Coordinates of C-alpha atoms in Angstrom, one line a residue:
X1 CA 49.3 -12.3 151.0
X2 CA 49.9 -14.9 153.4
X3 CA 51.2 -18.5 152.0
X4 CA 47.7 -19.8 153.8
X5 CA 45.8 -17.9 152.1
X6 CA 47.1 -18.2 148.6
X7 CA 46.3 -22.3 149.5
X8 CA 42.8 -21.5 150.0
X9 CA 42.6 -19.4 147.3
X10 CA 43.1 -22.4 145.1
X11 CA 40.6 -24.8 147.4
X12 CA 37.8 -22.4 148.0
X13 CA 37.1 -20.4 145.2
X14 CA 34.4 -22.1 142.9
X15 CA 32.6 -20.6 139.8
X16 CA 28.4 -21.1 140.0
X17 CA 29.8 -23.4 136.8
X18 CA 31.8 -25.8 139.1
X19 CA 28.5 -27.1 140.4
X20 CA 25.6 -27.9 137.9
X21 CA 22.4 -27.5 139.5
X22 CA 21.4 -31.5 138.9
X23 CA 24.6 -32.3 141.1
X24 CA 22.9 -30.0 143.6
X25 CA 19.8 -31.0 143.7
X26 CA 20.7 -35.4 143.5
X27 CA 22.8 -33.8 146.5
X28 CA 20.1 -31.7 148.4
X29 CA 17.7 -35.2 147.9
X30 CA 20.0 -37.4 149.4
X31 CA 19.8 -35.6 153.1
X32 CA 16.7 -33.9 152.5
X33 CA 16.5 -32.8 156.4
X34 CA 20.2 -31.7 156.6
X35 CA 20.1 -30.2 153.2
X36 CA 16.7 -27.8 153.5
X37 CA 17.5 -24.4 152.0
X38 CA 16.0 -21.2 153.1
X39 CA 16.3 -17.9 151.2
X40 CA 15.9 -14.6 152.6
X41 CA 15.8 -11.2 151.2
X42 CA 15.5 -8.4 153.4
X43 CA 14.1 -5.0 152.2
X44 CA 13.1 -2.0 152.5
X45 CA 11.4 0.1 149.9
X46 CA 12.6 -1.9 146.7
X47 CA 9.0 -2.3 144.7
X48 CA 11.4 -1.5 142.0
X49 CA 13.4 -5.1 142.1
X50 CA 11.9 -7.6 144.6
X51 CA 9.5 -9.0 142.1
X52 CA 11.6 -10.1 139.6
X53 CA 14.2 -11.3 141.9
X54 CA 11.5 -13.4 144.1
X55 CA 9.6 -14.5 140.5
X56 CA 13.2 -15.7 139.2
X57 CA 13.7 -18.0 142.6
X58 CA 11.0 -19.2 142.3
X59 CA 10.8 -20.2 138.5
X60 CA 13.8 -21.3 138.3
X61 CA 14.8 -23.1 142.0
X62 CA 11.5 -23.8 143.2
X63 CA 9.7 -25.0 140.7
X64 CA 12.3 -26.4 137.7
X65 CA 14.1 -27.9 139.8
X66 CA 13.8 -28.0 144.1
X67 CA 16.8 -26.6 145.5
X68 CA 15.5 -23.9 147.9
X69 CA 12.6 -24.7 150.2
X70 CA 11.3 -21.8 151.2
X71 CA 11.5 -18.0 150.2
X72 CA 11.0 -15.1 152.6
X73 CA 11.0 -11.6 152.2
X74 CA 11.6 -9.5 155.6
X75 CA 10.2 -6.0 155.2
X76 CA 11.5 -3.8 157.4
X77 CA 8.9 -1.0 157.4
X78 CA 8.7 -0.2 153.2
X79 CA 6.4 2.5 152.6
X80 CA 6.3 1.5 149.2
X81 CA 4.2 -1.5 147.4
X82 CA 7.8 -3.9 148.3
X83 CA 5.6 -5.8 150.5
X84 CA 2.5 -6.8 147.9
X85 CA 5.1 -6.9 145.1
X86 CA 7.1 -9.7 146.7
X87 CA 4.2 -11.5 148.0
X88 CA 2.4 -11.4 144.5
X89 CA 5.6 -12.7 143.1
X90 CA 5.1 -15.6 145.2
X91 CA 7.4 -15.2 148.7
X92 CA 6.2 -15.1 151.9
X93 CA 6.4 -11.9 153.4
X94 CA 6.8 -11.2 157.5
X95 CA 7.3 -8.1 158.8
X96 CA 10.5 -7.5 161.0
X97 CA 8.1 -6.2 163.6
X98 CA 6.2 -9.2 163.6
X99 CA 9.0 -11.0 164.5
X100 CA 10.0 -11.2 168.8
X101 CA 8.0 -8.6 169.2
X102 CA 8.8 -8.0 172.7
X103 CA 12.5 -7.1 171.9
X104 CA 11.7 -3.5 169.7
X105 CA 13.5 -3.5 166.4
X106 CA 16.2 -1.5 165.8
X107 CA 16.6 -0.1 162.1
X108 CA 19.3 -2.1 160.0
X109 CA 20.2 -4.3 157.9
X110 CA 21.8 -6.7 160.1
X111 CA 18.4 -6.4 162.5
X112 CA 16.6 -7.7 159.8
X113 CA 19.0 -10.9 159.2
X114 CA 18.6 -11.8 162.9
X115 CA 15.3 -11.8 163.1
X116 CA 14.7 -14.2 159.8
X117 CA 16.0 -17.2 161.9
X118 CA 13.3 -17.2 163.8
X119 CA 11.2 -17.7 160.9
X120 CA 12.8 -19.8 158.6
X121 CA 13.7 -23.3 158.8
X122 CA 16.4 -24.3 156.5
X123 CA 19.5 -26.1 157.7
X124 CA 21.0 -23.7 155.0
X125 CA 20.4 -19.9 154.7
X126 CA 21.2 -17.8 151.8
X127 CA 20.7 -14.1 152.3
X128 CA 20.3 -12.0 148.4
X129 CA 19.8 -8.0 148.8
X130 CA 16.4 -7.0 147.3
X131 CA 17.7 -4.2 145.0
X132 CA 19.8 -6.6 142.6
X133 CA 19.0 -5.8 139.0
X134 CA 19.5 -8.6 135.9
X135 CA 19.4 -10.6 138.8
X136 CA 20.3 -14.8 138.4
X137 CA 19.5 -17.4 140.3
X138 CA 23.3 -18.3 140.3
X139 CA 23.4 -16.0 143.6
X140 CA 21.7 -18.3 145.0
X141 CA 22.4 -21.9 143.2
X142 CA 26.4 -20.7 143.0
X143 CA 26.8 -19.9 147.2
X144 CA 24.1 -23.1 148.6
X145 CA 26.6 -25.4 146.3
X146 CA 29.6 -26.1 148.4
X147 CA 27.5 -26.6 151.4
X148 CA 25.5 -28.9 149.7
X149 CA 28.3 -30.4 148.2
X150 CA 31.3 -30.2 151.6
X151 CA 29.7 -30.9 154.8
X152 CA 33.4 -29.1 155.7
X153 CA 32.0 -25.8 154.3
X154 CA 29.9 -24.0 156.4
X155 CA 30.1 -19.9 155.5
X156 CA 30.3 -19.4 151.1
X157 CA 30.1 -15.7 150.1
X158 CA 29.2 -14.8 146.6
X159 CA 31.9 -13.0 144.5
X160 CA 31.3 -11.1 141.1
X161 CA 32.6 -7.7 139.0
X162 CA 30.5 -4.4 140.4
X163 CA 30.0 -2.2 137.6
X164 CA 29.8 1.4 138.5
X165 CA 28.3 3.8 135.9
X166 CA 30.1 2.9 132.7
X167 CA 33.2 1.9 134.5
X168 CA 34.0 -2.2 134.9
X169 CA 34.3 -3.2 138.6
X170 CA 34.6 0.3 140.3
X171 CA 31.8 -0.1 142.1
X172 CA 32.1 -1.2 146.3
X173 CA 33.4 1.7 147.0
X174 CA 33.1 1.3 151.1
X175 CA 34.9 -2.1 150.1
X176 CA 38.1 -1.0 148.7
X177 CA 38.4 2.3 151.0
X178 CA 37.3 0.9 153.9
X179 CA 36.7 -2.9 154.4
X180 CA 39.4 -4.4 152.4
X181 CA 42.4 -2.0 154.5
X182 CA 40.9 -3.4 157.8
X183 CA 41.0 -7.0 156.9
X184 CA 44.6 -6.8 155.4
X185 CA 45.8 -5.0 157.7
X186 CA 44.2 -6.8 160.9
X187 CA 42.4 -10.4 159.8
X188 CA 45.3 -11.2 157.1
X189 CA 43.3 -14.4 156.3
X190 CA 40.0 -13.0 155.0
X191 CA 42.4 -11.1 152.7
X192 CA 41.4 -13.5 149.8
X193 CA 38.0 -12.6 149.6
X194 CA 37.2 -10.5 146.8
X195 CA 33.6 -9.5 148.1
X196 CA 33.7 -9.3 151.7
X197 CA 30.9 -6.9 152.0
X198 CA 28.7 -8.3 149.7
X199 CA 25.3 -9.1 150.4
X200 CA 24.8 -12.4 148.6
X201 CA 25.8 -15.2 150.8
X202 CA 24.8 -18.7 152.1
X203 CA 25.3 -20.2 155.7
X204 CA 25.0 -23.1 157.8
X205 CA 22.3 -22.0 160.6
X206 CA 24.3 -24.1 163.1
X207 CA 26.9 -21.1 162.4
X208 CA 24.5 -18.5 162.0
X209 CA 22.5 -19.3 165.3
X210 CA 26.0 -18.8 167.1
X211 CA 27.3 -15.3 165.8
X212 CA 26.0 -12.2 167.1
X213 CA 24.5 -10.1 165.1
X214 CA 25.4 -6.3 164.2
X215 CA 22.2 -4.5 163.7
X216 CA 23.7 -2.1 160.7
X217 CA 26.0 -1.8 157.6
X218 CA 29.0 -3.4 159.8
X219 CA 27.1 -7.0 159.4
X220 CA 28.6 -8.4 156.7
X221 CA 32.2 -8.0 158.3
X222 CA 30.8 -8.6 161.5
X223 CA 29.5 -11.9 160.7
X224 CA 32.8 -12.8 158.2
X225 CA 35.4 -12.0 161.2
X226 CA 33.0 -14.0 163.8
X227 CA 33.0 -17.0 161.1
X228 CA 36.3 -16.8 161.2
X229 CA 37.4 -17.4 164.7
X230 CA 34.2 -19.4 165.2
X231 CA 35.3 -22.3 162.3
X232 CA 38.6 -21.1 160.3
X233 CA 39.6 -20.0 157.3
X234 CA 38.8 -23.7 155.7
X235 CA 35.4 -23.5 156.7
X236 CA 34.5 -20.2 154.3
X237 CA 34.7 -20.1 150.8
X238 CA 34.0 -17.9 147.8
X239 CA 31.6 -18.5 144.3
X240 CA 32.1 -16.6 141.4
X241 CA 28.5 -15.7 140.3
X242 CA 29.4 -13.4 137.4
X243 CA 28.1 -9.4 137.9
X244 CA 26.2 -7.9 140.2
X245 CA 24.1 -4.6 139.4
X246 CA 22.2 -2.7 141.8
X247 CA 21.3 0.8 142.9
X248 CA 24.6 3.0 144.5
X249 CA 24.3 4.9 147.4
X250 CA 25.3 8.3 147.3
X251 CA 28.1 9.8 148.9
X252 CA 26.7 10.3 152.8
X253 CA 25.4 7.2 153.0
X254 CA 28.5 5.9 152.0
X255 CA 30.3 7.8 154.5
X256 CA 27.7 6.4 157.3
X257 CA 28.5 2.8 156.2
X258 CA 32.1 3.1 156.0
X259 CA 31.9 4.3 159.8
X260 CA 29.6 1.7 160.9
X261 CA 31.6 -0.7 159.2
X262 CA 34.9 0.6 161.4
X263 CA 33.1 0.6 164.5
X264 CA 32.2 -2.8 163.5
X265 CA 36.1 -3.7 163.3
X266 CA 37.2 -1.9 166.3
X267 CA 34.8 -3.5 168.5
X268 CA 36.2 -6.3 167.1
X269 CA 39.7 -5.2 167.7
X270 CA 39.4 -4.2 171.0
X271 CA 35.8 -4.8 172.2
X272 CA 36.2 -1.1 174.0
X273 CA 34.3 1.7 173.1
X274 CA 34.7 5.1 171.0
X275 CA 34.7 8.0 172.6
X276 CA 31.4 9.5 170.5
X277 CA 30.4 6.8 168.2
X278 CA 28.7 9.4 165.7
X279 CA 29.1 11.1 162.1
X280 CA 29.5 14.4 161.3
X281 CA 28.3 15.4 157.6
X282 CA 27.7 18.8 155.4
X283 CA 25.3 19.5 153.4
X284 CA 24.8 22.7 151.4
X285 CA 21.6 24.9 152.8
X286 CA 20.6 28.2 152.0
X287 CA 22.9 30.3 154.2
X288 CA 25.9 27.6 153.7
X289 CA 27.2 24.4 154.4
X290 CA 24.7 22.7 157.6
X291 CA 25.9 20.1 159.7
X292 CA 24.2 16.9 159.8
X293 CA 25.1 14.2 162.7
X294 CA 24.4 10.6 162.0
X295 CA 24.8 8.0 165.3
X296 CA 27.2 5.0 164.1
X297 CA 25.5 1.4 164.7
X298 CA 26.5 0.2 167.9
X299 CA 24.2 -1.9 168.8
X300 CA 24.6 -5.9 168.3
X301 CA 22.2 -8.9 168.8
X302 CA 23.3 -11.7 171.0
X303 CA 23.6 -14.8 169.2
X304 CA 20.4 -16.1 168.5
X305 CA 20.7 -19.0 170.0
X306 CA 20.8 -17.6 173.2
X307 CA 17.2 -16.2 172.5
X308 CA 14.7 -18.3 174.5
X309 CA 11.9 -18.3 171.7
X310 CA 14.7 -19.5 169.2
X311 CA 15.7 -22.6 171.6
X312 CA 12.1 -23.3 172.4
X313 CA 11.2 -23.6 168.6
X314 CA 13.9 -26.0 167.7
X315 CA 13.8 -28.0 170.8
X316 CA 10.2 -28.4 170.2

């Protein structure tokens, strides 16, 4: 590991602990307008865990305490009750179709992240995946802190153990195949974070608004790499927030992930192009094994501030 990044190691790697949440909010009160906090969670088809995740925000950082301002859920085309669950649990819900409507949505992840910061406000945003289970508000409370706390801080991504099955902290699988080799091995100073693919992290939109967006698995390195060269390594940091549970992905859809997530890197790399930027897979049929072809996410969003409906909402 590089001498640099042992350093930030030992200046930019909090516990949720290091921050108690009346520091936070005493902090969030004193710049109120520089301070607002927007949380978004975008899903698709998780009736099964959105309520309890948006009810526990809500209790708990809403109305306890005020540390997050607003609380939107982004469906991106459930066909499950996601959308009246969230909503009864007290978020606002907008539809990613709803949003720029004249630029068709793309399915992804990362599609959906774009597209909240044209309907949110905060100065902060904090992105939480909608299929967390045991979930607790430290995801939230734990990554907003430093940048409540360090106007220097601007990108803080939640760590924690991943439980997988019965085993301790075998789970991001796509992270220690995949992700982690391609940031050693290429950005040596993103090497110290422990979850760079996780899902659970908060962000200055004065950052956000100028990072383009990968529209697919590959957004979490996307935007972590872009961070990078866009503010340094002293500008990110890294909360422990204790254990994450949520649902795993089975094999093939962990194979399309890792493949987005190298595409992601080699555009990154080299900003060329792959020669077919697609997956083969097998599956089993009747008469034998049946090839199944999955296209890669290539597509990327622009930074959104170069979106005309963006600038003409915050200039207004």
């Amino acid at each position: 590991m590089l001498e640099e990044v042992e350093r930030w190691l030992t200046r930019r790697s909090w516990s949720s602990a290091d921050r108690p949440l009346d520091r936070l909010t005493d902090a969030r009160n004193a710049e109120p307008h520089r301070a607002s906090v927007s949380v978004v969670l975008p899903a698709l088809n998780e009736e099964a865990t959105v309520g309890a995740i948006v009810a526990t925000i809500r209790r708990e950082l809403m109305e306890k305490v005020r540390l997050v301002d607003e609380l939107v859920v982004i469906d991106s085309g459930s066909t499950d009750a996601t959308a009246a669950v969230a909503r009864a649990a007290g978020a606002r819900v907008v539809h990613r179709d709803a949003i720029l409507p004249r630029i068709p949505a793309l399915p992804g992840k990362g599609e959906v992240l774009w597209r909240s910061l044209l309907v949110t406000s905060g100065e902060i945003v904090c992105f939480i995946d909608a299929d967390l289970k045991d979930f607790s508000a430290d995801f939230v409370s734990g990554t907003v802190g430093p940048l409540l706390t360090d106007p220097t801080v601007q990108f803080v991504k939640a760590m924690y153990d991943r439980p997988f099955g019965d085993s301790a902290g075998q789970g991001g699988r796509v992270t220690e195949l995949v992700a982690r080799p391609l940031l050693n091995l290429h950005w040596p100073q993103l090497a110290g974070f422990v979850q760079p693919l996780g899902g659970e992290y908060a962000v200055r939109r004065s950052l956000l608004e100028r990072l383009p967006f990968p529209v697919g698995y590959g957004v979490e390195l996307g935007l972590l790499v872009d961070a990078l060269h866009t503010v340094g390594l002293d500008a990110l940091g890294q909360v422990d927030v204790g254990v994450r549970r949520h649902r795993h992905q089975d094999g093939q859809a962990l194979g399309r992930m890792a493949a987005a997530i190298y595409r992601t890197a080699q555009l990154r790399l080299s900003r060329g192009h792959l020669v077919r930027p697609a997956l083969t897979q097998f599956e089993r049929g009747e008469e034998g094994f049946v090839p199944r072809t999955h296209a890669v996410d290539t597509e990327e969003r622009p930074p959104m501030r170069e979106i005309a409906e963006y600038a003409e909402r915050w200039a207004a």
